[in-house]
mmCIF file of C-alpha atoms in Angstrom:
data_model
loop_
_atom_site.group_PDB
_atom_site.id
_atom_site.type_symbol
_atom_site.label_atom_id
_atom_site.label_comp_id
_atom_site.label_asym_id
_atom_site.label_seq_id
_atom_site.Cartn_x
_atom_site.Cartn_y
_atom_site.Cartn_z
ATOM 1 C CA GLY A 429 105.681 84.643 81.509
ATOM 2 C CA ALA A 430 102.950 82.129 80.961
ATOM 3 C CA ILE A 431 102.019 82.067 84.721
ATOM 4 C CA LEU A 432 99.576 84.803 85.930
ATOM 5 C CA GLY A 433 101.639 87.508 87.581
ATOM 6 C CA THR A 434 104.959 86.529 86.074
ATOM 7 C CA ASN A 435 105.216 89.626 83.899
ATOM 8 C CA GLU A 436 104.940 91.895 86.983
ATOM 9 C CA LEU A 437 107.644 89.994 88.583
ATOM 10 C CA GLU A 438 109.861 90.223 85.515
ATOM 11 C CA SER A 439 109.277 93.861 85.118
ATOM 12 C CA ALA A 440 109.976 94.550 88.859
ATOM 13 C CA ALA A 441 113.312 92.430 88.566
ATOM 14 C CA THR A 442 114.205 94.538 85.326
ATOM 15 C CA LYS A 443 113.647 97.855 87.181
ATOM 16 C CA THR A 444 115.834 96.743 90.100
ATOM 17 C CA ILE A 445 118.706 95.697 87.809
ATOM 18 C CA ARG A 446 118.436 98.933 85.930
ATOM 19 C CA LEU A 447 118.410 100.849 89.294
ATOM 20 C CA GLN A 448 121.247 98.859 90.462
ATOM 21 C CA ALA A 449 123.301 99.431 87.211
ATOM 22 C CA ALA A 450 122.598 103.276 87.351
ATOM 23 C CA GLY A 451 123.599 103.315 91.038
ATOM 24 C CA ALA A 452 126.824 101.605 90.122
ATOM 25 C CA VAL A 453 127.520 104.151 87.353
ATOM 26 C CA THR A 454 126.635 107.110 89.832
ATOM 27 C CA ALA A 455 128.928 105.651 92.606
ATOM 28 C CA THR A 456 131.769 105.403 90.009
ATOM 29 C CA SER A 457 131.297 109.068 88.957
ATOM 30 C CA ILE A 458 131.385 110.108 92.654
ATOM 31 C CA ASP A 459 134.666 108.193 93.323
ATOM 32 C CA LYS A 460 136.226 109.801 90.230
ATOM 33 C CA LEU A 461 135.051 113.288 91.543
ATOM 34 C CA ILE A 462 136.387 112.557 95.058
ATOM 35 C CA ALA A 463 139.743 111.369 93.521
ATOM 36 C CA ARG A 464 139.944 114.659 91.671
ATOM 37 C CA VAL A 465 139.321 116.682 94.825
ATOM 38 C CA LYS A 466 142.070 114.755 96.713
#
């Protein structure tokens, strides 16, 4: 962004979103594995 420090905030937000998305995919995979075991 135009304001000083905004780029750092934006990149941090992007990383958080990516981590959450990756976590959701991992959780879904674990749920599928558990379902297979049951």
